[in-house]
Amino acid sequence: MKPIAKYILLSCTALVAANAMAQELNSAYFTKDYKFRHDMNPAFGNDNGYFAMPILGNLNAGVRGNLNVDAFIFDNPLGNGYSKTTFMNPEIPVDKALAGFNKGKNILLEDLNLTVLSLGFKAFGGYNTMSVNVKERAGLSLPYDLFAFMKNVGNKTYQFDDMALRAQAYGEVAFGHSRNIGDKLRIGAKVKIAVGAGYGNIDLKDVKVDMTNTDQWTVSGNAKGELSVGGLELKSERKDYEAKSGSYDYVNDADFDSFKLSGFGFLFDLGAIYKVTDDITVSAAITDLGTIRWDNTHLLQTAVESFTFNGFQNVSVNEDRDDNTLEKQLDRYGDDLADFAHLKDMGDQGARSVGVGATARLGVEYTLPTYKALSFGALGTRRFNGPMSWTEGRVSANYAPFNWLDGGVNFAASTFTTSVGWVLNIHPKAINIYVGMDHLVGKTSKQFVPLTSNANLSLGMSITW
């Protein structure tokens, strides 16, 4: 396993390259026969029962954020047998190298939700759902000044904070029920039993970097991390430093002994739908309320108040093909960041209860009174997750020309970008197939990796009755 602090940098490209983010398909919130609307609002039911094909029933891929892969990767001006290099290459001018980074926070999010099994049916006076899901939520937030410091090594002082990395992976078994209360109100709720595989959190605050000479800096600040992964063994390396630090052991590697579950908790979804008139409907929901209790949580924190750092300069631009690969360049930067964070393992601190990041939605839909097949909707979404929080507003036109076909198009503006989405839902007798996007895929690399951090594709197939 690579040094764990490498994730602070490597996640910038790895989360994009993995292309494995999956959030609920907001474009389908107002699509009447989209079977998984209950994931966004548990008050939604369906006209018929369904069984989602294992794994294939609800597949998603995409990314979200304002930290783009093309901010890191450039055409190599020297060649050297390689077409690509990083923004750290000294042949890339500073202004050009930093142009792709946001002047404030640079955020990249992954929100994997893989539906293993899902079932919906009418019974007990309402609509019921049962599902088994695998979820992973990860987020990275880095300030612009960190990249400026890495690239522009002039004799000056840098000060920045709000550097954060979050990650949780868990499985859940969910049970939902929704029902009508009178003629106008419908309510719903879900209970989710969560079983945790791993949790990690790193924060760097009030970081100050002072230049001492042409190749060394004195770094001060507060760094703190928490890590709970069953079967994970942290490894440390002793290193000698100047300034006030002397020598100490910092975490630079980790090994798995044997995998074991490390968390358990309960999460809840609550939702309601209210029919104001025959043509106007409002809805609201909040999902993933609750916490997971993580056992055997290791505390990681700064070992000293300040230390001398001489990294971010080992950029290879020579003709040595074996030493100048893009992978090795990123690997060296990761080693430098492991040193820059200088986290020390303070030992097992016992259990820690952590939220997974709740999501709130508020929707309004207007159906044309003279043509019921067409409606217009507005959906507001807010994710609550500390420095990785985000907000999105989406307006849509929804069309159901036949009783076996519906879908729509929409426009969204969010914390990170503006985008266009769409959904097509085909549901003849006994089968339901859907495909949609919240964010159209823009320019991609030759390996079809999106060069921006906002793109997704959702599709699935269910058996219905």
Short mmCIF file of N, CA and C in Angstrom, two decimals, residues 87-206:
data_model
loop_
_atom_site.label_atom_id
_atom_site.label_comp_id
_atom_site.label_asym_id
_atom_site.label_seq_id
_atom_site.Cartn_x
_atom_site.Cartn_y
_atom_site.Cartn_z
N PHE A 87 1.87 19.88 -13.59
CA PHE A 87 1.98 21.34 -13.49
C PHE A 87 3.26 21.77 -12.79
N MET A 88 3.92 20.84 -12.08
CA MET A 88 5.17 21.15 -11.37
C MET A 88 6.38 21.22 -12.28
N ASN A 89 6.27 20.78 -13.50
CA ASN A 89 7.40 20.81 -14.42
C ASN A 89 7.90 22.25 -14.56
N PRO A 90 9.19 22.51 -14.32
CA PRO A 90 9.70 23.89 -14.37
C PRO A 90 9.60 24.53 -15.75
N GLU A 91 9.36 23.73 -16.79
CA GLU A 91 9.20 24.29 -18.12
C GLU A 91 7.80 24.86 -18.33
N ILE A 92 6.88 24.57 -17.40
CA ILE A 92 5.54 25.14 -17.48
C ILE A 92 5.54 26.45 -16.70
N PRO A 93 5.26 27.60 -17.34
CA PRO A 93 5.26 28.89 -16.63
C PRO A 93 4.29 28.89 -15.46
N VAL A 94 4.62 29.67 -14.42
CA VAL A 94 3.81 29.68 -13.20
C VAL A 94 2.37 30.06 -13.50
N ASP A 95 2.16 31.14 -14.25
CA ASP A 95 0.80 31.60 -14.53
C ASP A 95 -0.02 30.53 -15.23
N LYS A 96 0.58 29.84 -16.19
CA LYS A 96 -0.11 28.79 -16.92
C LYS A 96 -0.35 27.58 -16.03
N ALA A 97 0.63 27.25 -15.19
CA ALA A 97 0.52 26.07 -14.33
C ALA A 97 -0.59 26.21 -13.30
N LEU A 98 -0.82 27.43 -12.81
CA LEU A 98 -1.81 27.65 -11.75
C LEU A 98 -3.16 28.10 -12.27
N ALA A 99 -3.28 28.30 -13.57
CA ALA A 99 -4.50 28.85 -14.14
C ALA A 99 -5.70 27.93 -13.95
N GLY A 100 -5.47 26.63 -13.85
CA GLY A 100 -6.58 25.68 -13.76
C GLY A 100 -7.12 25.46 -12.37
N PHE A 101 -6.49 26.06 -11.35
CA PHE A 101 -6.93 25.87 -9.97
C PHE A 101 -7.85 27.01 -9.54
N ASN A 102 -8.84 26.67 -8.73
CA ASN A 102 -9.76 27.66 -8.20
C ASN A 102 -9.05 28.54 -7.18
N LYS A 103 -9.34 29.84 -7.20
CA LYS A 103 -8.65 30.78 -6.30
C LYS A 103 -9.01 30.57 -4.83
N GLY A 104 -10.13 29.92 -4.55
CA GLY A 104 -10.52 29.61 -3.18
C GLY A 104 -10.24 28.16 -2.86
N LYS A 105 -11.29 27.42 -2.52
CA LYS A 105 -11.16 25.99 -2.24
C LYS A 105 -11.19 25.19 -3.54
N ASN A 106 -10.34 24.17 -3.60
CA ASN A 106 -10.35 23.23 -4.70
C ASN A 106 -10.87 21.90 -4.15
N ILE A 107 -12.06 21.51 -4.61
CA ILE A 107 -12.76 20.38 -4.01
C ILE A 107 -13.01 19.30 -5.05
N LEU A 108 -12.82 18.06 -4.64
CA LEU A 108 -13.13 16.91 -5.47
C LEU A 108 -13.86 15.89 -4.62
N LEU A 109 -15.01 15.39 -5.10
CA LEU A 109 -15.87 14.51 -4.31
C LEU A 109 -16.14 13.21 -5.05
N GLU A 110 -16.20 12.15 -4.28
CA GLU A 110 -16.64 10.85 -4.77
C GLU A 110 -17.75 10.37 -3.85
N ASP A 111 -18.82 9.84 -4.44
CA ASP A 111 -19.97 9.44 -3.63
C ASP A 111 -20.55 8.18 -4.23
N LEU A 112 -19.89 7.06 -4.01
CA LEU A 112 -20.27 5.80 -4.62
C LEU A 112 -21.48 5.21 -3.92
N ASN A 113 -22.47 4.78 -4.71
CA ASN A 113 -23.66 4.11 -4.18
C ASN A 113 -24.00 2.97 -5.12
N LEU A 114 -23.52 1.79 -4.82
CA LEU A 114 -23.75 0.62 -5.66
C LEU A 114 -24.89 -0.20 -5.08
N THR A 115 -25.97 -0.32 -5.84
CA THR A 115 -27.13 -1.11 -5.41
C THR A 115 -26.88 -2.58 -5.74
N VAL A 116 -26.74 -3.39 -4.71
CA VAL A 116 -26.53 -4.82 -4.90
C VAL A 116 -27.87 -5.51 -5.18
N LEU A 117 -28.86 -5.21 -4.35
CA LEU A 117 -30.22 -5.74 -4.51
C LEU A 117 -31.21 -4.65 -4.15
N SER A 118 -32.35 -4.61 -4.84
CA SER A 118 -33.39 -3.65 -4.49
C SER A 118 -34.75 -4.23 -4.89
N LEU A 119 -35.73 -4.07 -4.00
CA LEU A 119 -37.05 -4.63 -4.19
C LEU A 119 -38.09 -3.63 -3.71
N GLY A 120 -39.18 -3.46 -4.47
CA GLY A 120 -40.28 -2.60 -4.07
C GLY A 120 -41.61 -3.28 -4.31
N PHE A 121 -42.56 -3.11 -3.40
CA PHE A 121 -43.86 -3.77 -3.54
C PHE A 121 -44.91 -3.07 -2.68
N LYS A 122 -46.17 -3.23 -3.06
CA LYS A 122 -47.28 -2.67 -2.30
C LYS A 122 -47.73 -3.67 -1.24
N ALA A 123 -47.86 -3.20 -0.01
CA ALA A 123 -48.34 -4.04 1.09
C ALA A 123 -48.42 -3.18 2.34
N PHE A 124 -49.14 -3.67 3.36
CA PHE A 124 -49.21 -3.00 4.66
C PHE A 124 -49.77 -1.58 4.56
N GLY A 125 -50.66 -1.37 3.60
CA GLY A 125 -51.30 -0.07 3.48
C GLY A 125 -50.47 0.98 2.78
N GLY A 126 -49.39 0.60 2.13
CA GLY A 126 -48.55 1.58 1.45
C GLY A 126 -47.57 0.89 0.51
N TYR A 127 -46.45 1.57 0.26
CA TYR A 127 -45.40 1.02 -0.63
C TYR A 127 -44.16 0.75 0.20
N ASN A 128 -43.52 -0.39 -0.06
CA ASN A 128 -42.38 -0.83 0.75
C ASN A 128 -41.16 -1.08 -0.13
N THR A 129 -40.01 -0.78 0.42
CA THR A 129 -38.75 -1.02 -0.30
C THR A 129 -37.76 -1.71 0.62
N MET A 130 -36.97 -2.58 0.02
CA MET A 130 -35.84 -3.21 0.71
C MET A 130 -34.65 -3.19 -0.24
N SER A 131 -33.49 -2.85 0.28
CA SER A 131 -32.32 -2.79 -0.59
C SER A 131 -31.05 -3.08 0.19
N VAL A 132 -30.06 -3.56 -0.54
CA VAL A 132 -28.71 -3.77 -0.02
C VAL A 132 -27.78 -2.93 -0.88
N ASN A 133 -27.04 -2.03 -0.25
CA ASN A 133 -26.19 -1.10 -0.97
C ASN A 133 -24.77 -1.11 -0.41
N VAL A 134 -23.82 -0.80 -1.26
CA VAL A 134 -22.44 -0.56 -0.86
C VAL A 134 -22.14 0.90 -1.15
N LYS A 135 -21.67 1.63 -0.14
CA LYS A 135 -21.43 3.06 -0.31
C LYS A 135 -20.01 3.44 0.09
N GLU A 136 -19.49 4.39 -0.64
CA GLU A 136 -18.20 5.00 -0.31
C GLU A 136 -18.32 6.49 -0.54
N ARG A 137 -17.96 7.27 0.46
CA ARG A 137 -18.00 8.72 0.35
C ARG A 137 -16.62 9.28 0.65
N ALA A 138 -16.08 10.00 -0.30
CA ALA A 138 -14.74 10.57 -0.14
C ALA A 138 -14.74 12.00 -0.64
N GLY A 139 -13.95 12.84 -0.02
CA GLY A 139 -13.86 14.23 -0.43
C GLY A 139 -12.50 14.80 -0.13
N LEU A 140 -12.08 15.73 -0.98
CA LEU A 140 -10.78 16.36 -0.85
C LEU A 140 -10.95 17.86 -1.03
N SER A 141 -10.42 18.66 -0.11
CA SER A 141 -10.51 20.11 -0.19
C SER A 141 -9.12 20.70 0.03
N LEU A 142 -8.61 21.42 -0.97
CA LEU A 142 -7.27 21.99 -0.90
C LEU A 142 -7.31 23.46 -1.30
N PRO A 143 -6.60 24.33 -0.59
CA PRO A 143 -6.60 25.76 -0.93
C PRO A 143 -5.69 26.05 -2.12
N TYR A 144 -6.00 27.11 -2.82
CA TYR A 144 -5.20 27.53 -3.97
C TYR A 144 -3.75 27.77 -3.58
N ASP A 145 -3.54 28.36 -2.40
CA ASP A 145 -2.18 28.72 -2.01
C ASP A 145 -1.26 27.50 -1.84
N LEU A 146 -1.82 26.33 -1.60
CA LEU A 146 -0.97 25.14 -1.53
C LEU A 146 -0.32 24.87 -2.87
N PHE A 147 -1.08 24.96 -3.94
CA PHE A 147 -0.52 24.73 -5.27
C PHE A 147 0.44 25.85 -5.66
N ALA A 148 0.11 27.09 -5.23
CA ALA A 148 1.02 28.21 -5.49
C ALA A 148 2.35 27.99 -4.78
N PHE A 149 2.31 27.50 -3.56
CA PHE A 149 3.53 27.20 -2.81
C PHE A 149 4.33 26.09 -3.49
N MET A 150 3.64 25.02 -3.91
CA MET A 150 4.32 23.91 -4.56
C MET A 150 5.02 24.35 -5.84
N LYS A 151 4.37 25.23 -6.59
CA LYS A 151 4.89 25.61 -7.90
C LYS A 151 5.85 26.79 -7.85
N ASN A 152 5.52 27.83 -7.09
CA ASN A 152 6.29 29.07 -7.08
C ASN A 152 7.13 29.14 -5.82
N VAL A 153 8.39 28.76 -5.90
CA VAL A 153 9.23 28.61 -4.71
C VAL A 153 10.05 29.87 -4.42
N GLY A 154 9.45 31.03 -4.60
CA GLY A 154 10.16 32.27 -4.33
C GLY A 154 10.36 32.52 -2.84
N ASN A 155 11.19 33.49 -2.51
CA ASN A 155 11.46 33.84 -1.11
C ASN A 155 10.30 34.64 -0.55
N LYS A 156 9.33 33.96 -0.01
CA LYS A 156 8.18 34.63 0.55
C LYS A 156 7.53 33.73 1.58
N THR A 157 6.51 34.27 2.23
CA THR A 157 5.77 33.52 3.25
C THR A 157 4.41 33.12 2.70
N TYR A 158 4.05 31.86 2.91
CA TYR A 158 2.75 31.35 2.50
C TYR A 158 1.95 30.98 3.74
N GLN A 159 0.68 31.30 3.73
CA GLN A 159 -0.18 30.94 4.85
C GLN A 159 -1.52 30.47 4.31
N PHE A 160 -1.95 29.28 4.71
CA PHE A 160 -3.21 28.74 4.23
C PHE A 160 -3.76 27.74 5.24
N ASP A 161 -5.05 27.47 5.13
CA ASP A 161 -5.69 26.50 6.03
C ASP A 161 -6.78 25.77 5.27
N ASP A 162 -7.64 25.09 6.01
CA ASP A 162 -8.77 24.37 5.42
C ASP A 162 -8.34 23.34 4.39
N MET A 163 -7.28 22.60 4.70
CA MET A 163 -6.93 21.44 3.90
C MET A 163 -7.57 20.22 4.55
N ALA A 164 -8.34 19.45 3.80
CA ALA A 164 -9.09 18.36 4.42
C ALA A 164 -9.23 17.19 3.46
N LEU A 165 -9.25 16.00 4.03
CA LEU A 165 -9.50 14.76 3.30
C LEU A 165 -10.46 13.92 4.13
N ARG A 166 -11.57 13.49 3.54
CA ARG A 166 -12.55 12.66 4.22
C ARG A 166 -12.80 11.40 3.41
N ALA A 167 -13.03 10.27 4.07
CA ALA A 167 -13.38 9.04 3.36
C ALA A 167 -14.09 8.09 4.31
N GLN A 168 -15.18 7.50 3.84
CA GLN A 168 -15.89 6.45 4.56
C GLN A 168 -16.36 5.40 3.57
N ALA A 169 -16.31 4.15 3.98
CA ALA A 169 -16.82 3.06 3.15
C ALA A 169 -17.64 2.14 4.04
N TYR A 170 -18.85 1.83 3.59
CA TYR A 170 -19.72 1.01 4.42
C TYR A 170 -20.78 0.33 3.56
N GLY A 171 -21.37 -0.72 4.09
CA GLY A 171 -22.51 -1.36 3.47
C GLY A 171 -23.75 -1.07 4.27
N GLU A 172 -24.91 -1.13 3.63
CA GLU A 172 -26.15 -0.86 4.35
C GLU A 172 -27.27 -1.76 3.86
N VAL A 173 -28.14 -2.11 4.77
CA VAL A 173 -29.40 -2.80 4.47
C VAL A 173 -30.51 -1.83 4.84
N ALA A 174 -31.36 -1.46 3.87
CA ALA A 174 -32.35 -0.41 4.07
C ALA A 174 -33.76 -0.97 3.94
N PHE A 175 -34.65 -0.50 4.83
CA PHE A 175 -36.06 -0.85 4.81
C PHE A 175 -36.88 0.43 4.79
N GLY A 176 -37.75 0.59 3.78
CA GLY A 176 -38.53 1.81 3.66
C GLY A 176 -40.02 1.55 3.54
N HIS A 177 -40.82 2.52 3.97
CA HIS A 177 -42.27 2.42 3.86
C HIS A 177 -42.83 3.82 3.63
N SER A 178 -43.79 3.93 2.72
CA SER A 178 -44.47 5.20 2.48
C SER A 178 -45.97 4.94 2.35
N ARG A 179 -46.77 5.94 2.69
CA ARG A 179 -48.23 5.78 2.62
C ARG A 179 -48.90 7.15 2.55
N ASN A 180 -50.13 7.15 2.07
CA ASN A 180 -50.94 8.37 2.02
C ASN A 180 -51.57 8.65 3.37
N ILE A 181 -51.62 9.92 3.71
CA ILE A 181 -52.33 10.40 4.89
C ILE A 181 -53.41 11.36 4.38
N GLY A 182 -54.59 10.87 4.19
CA GLY A 182 -55.63 11.68 3.58
C GLY A 182 -55.44 11.77 2.08
N ASP A 183 -56.05 12.77 1.47
CA ASP A 183 -56.02 12.91 0.02
C ASP A 183 -54.83 13.72 -0.49
N LYS A 184 -54.21 14.52 0.36
CA LYS A 184 -53.18 15.44 -0.11
C LYS A 184 -51.77 15.12 0.36
N LEU A 185 -51.63 14.46 1.48
CA LEU A 185 -50.31 14.24 2.08
C LEU A 185 -49.86 12.79 1.95
N ARG A 186 -48.59 12.61 1.62
CA ARG A 186 -47.96 11.29 1.62
C ARG A 186 -46.64 11.41 2.37
N ILE A 187 -46.37 10.47 3.26
CA ILE A 187 -45.14 10.50 4.05
C ILE A 187 -44.39 9.18 3.86
N GLY A 188 -43.10 9.22 4.17
CA GLY A 188 -42.28 8.01 4.05
C GLY A 188 -41.05 8.09 4.92
N ALA A 189 -40.51 6.92 5.23
CA ALA A 189 -39.31 6.85 6.06
C ALA A 189 -38.53 5.59 5.71
N LYS A 190 -37.23 5.64 5.98
CA LYS A 190 -36.36 4.47 5.81
C LYS A 190 -35.48 4.32 7.03
N VAL A 191 -35.22 3.07 7.37
CA VAL A 191 -34.23 2.74 8.39
C VAL A 191 -33.11 1.96 7.70
N LYS A 192 -31.88 2.39 7.93
CA LYS A 192 -30.73 1.75 7.29
C LYS A 192 -29.77 1.22 8.36
N ILE A 193 -29.46 -0.04 8.27
CA ILE A 193 -28.46 -0.64 9.15
C ILE A 193 -27.12 -0.58 8.42
N ALA A 194 -26.18 0.18 8.97
CA ALA A 194 -24.90 0.41 8.31
C ALA A 194 -23.79 -0.39 8.98
N VAL A 195 -22.97 -1.04 8.16
CA VAL A 195 -21.83 -1.81 8.63
C VAL A 195 -20.58 -1.23 7.99
N GLY A 196 -19.66 -0.70 8.80
CA GLY A 196 -18.54 0.06 8.28
C GLY A 196 -17.33 -0.78 7.92
N ALA A 197 -16.72 -0.43 6.78
CA ALA A 197 -15.47 -1.06 6.36
C ALA A 197 -14.26 -0.20 6.69
N GLY A 198 -14.41 1.15 6.62
CA GLY A 198 -13.27 2.01 6.92
C GLY A 198 -13.65 3.47 6.96
N TYR A 199 -12.93 4.23 7.77
CA TYR A 199 -13.16 5.67 7.93
C TYR A 199 -11.82 6.37 8.08
N GLY A 200 -11.67 7.50 7.40
CA GLY A 200 -10.46 8.30 7.52
C GLY A 200 -10.78 9.78 7.42
N ASN A 201 -10.02 10.60 8.13
CA ASN A 201 -10.25 12.04 8.16
C ASN A 201 -8.93 12.74 8.49
N ILE A 202 -8.52 13.68 7.65
CA ILE A 202 -7.29 14.44 7.89
C ILE A 202 -7.61 15.92 7.69
N ASP A 203 -7.22 16.77 8.65
CA ASP A 203 -7.39 18.22 8.57
C ASP A 203 -6.07 18.91 8.85
N LEU A 204 -5.71 19.87 8.02
CA LEU A 204 -4.56 20.74 8.26
C LEU A 204 -5.07 22.17 8.36
N LYS A 205 -4.75 22.84 9.46
CA LYS A 205 -5.24 24.20 9.69
C LYS A 205 -4.09 25.13 10.08
N ASP A 206 -4.27 26.42 9.72
CA ASP A 206 -3.32 27.48 10.10
C ASP A 206 -1.89 27.12 9.72
#
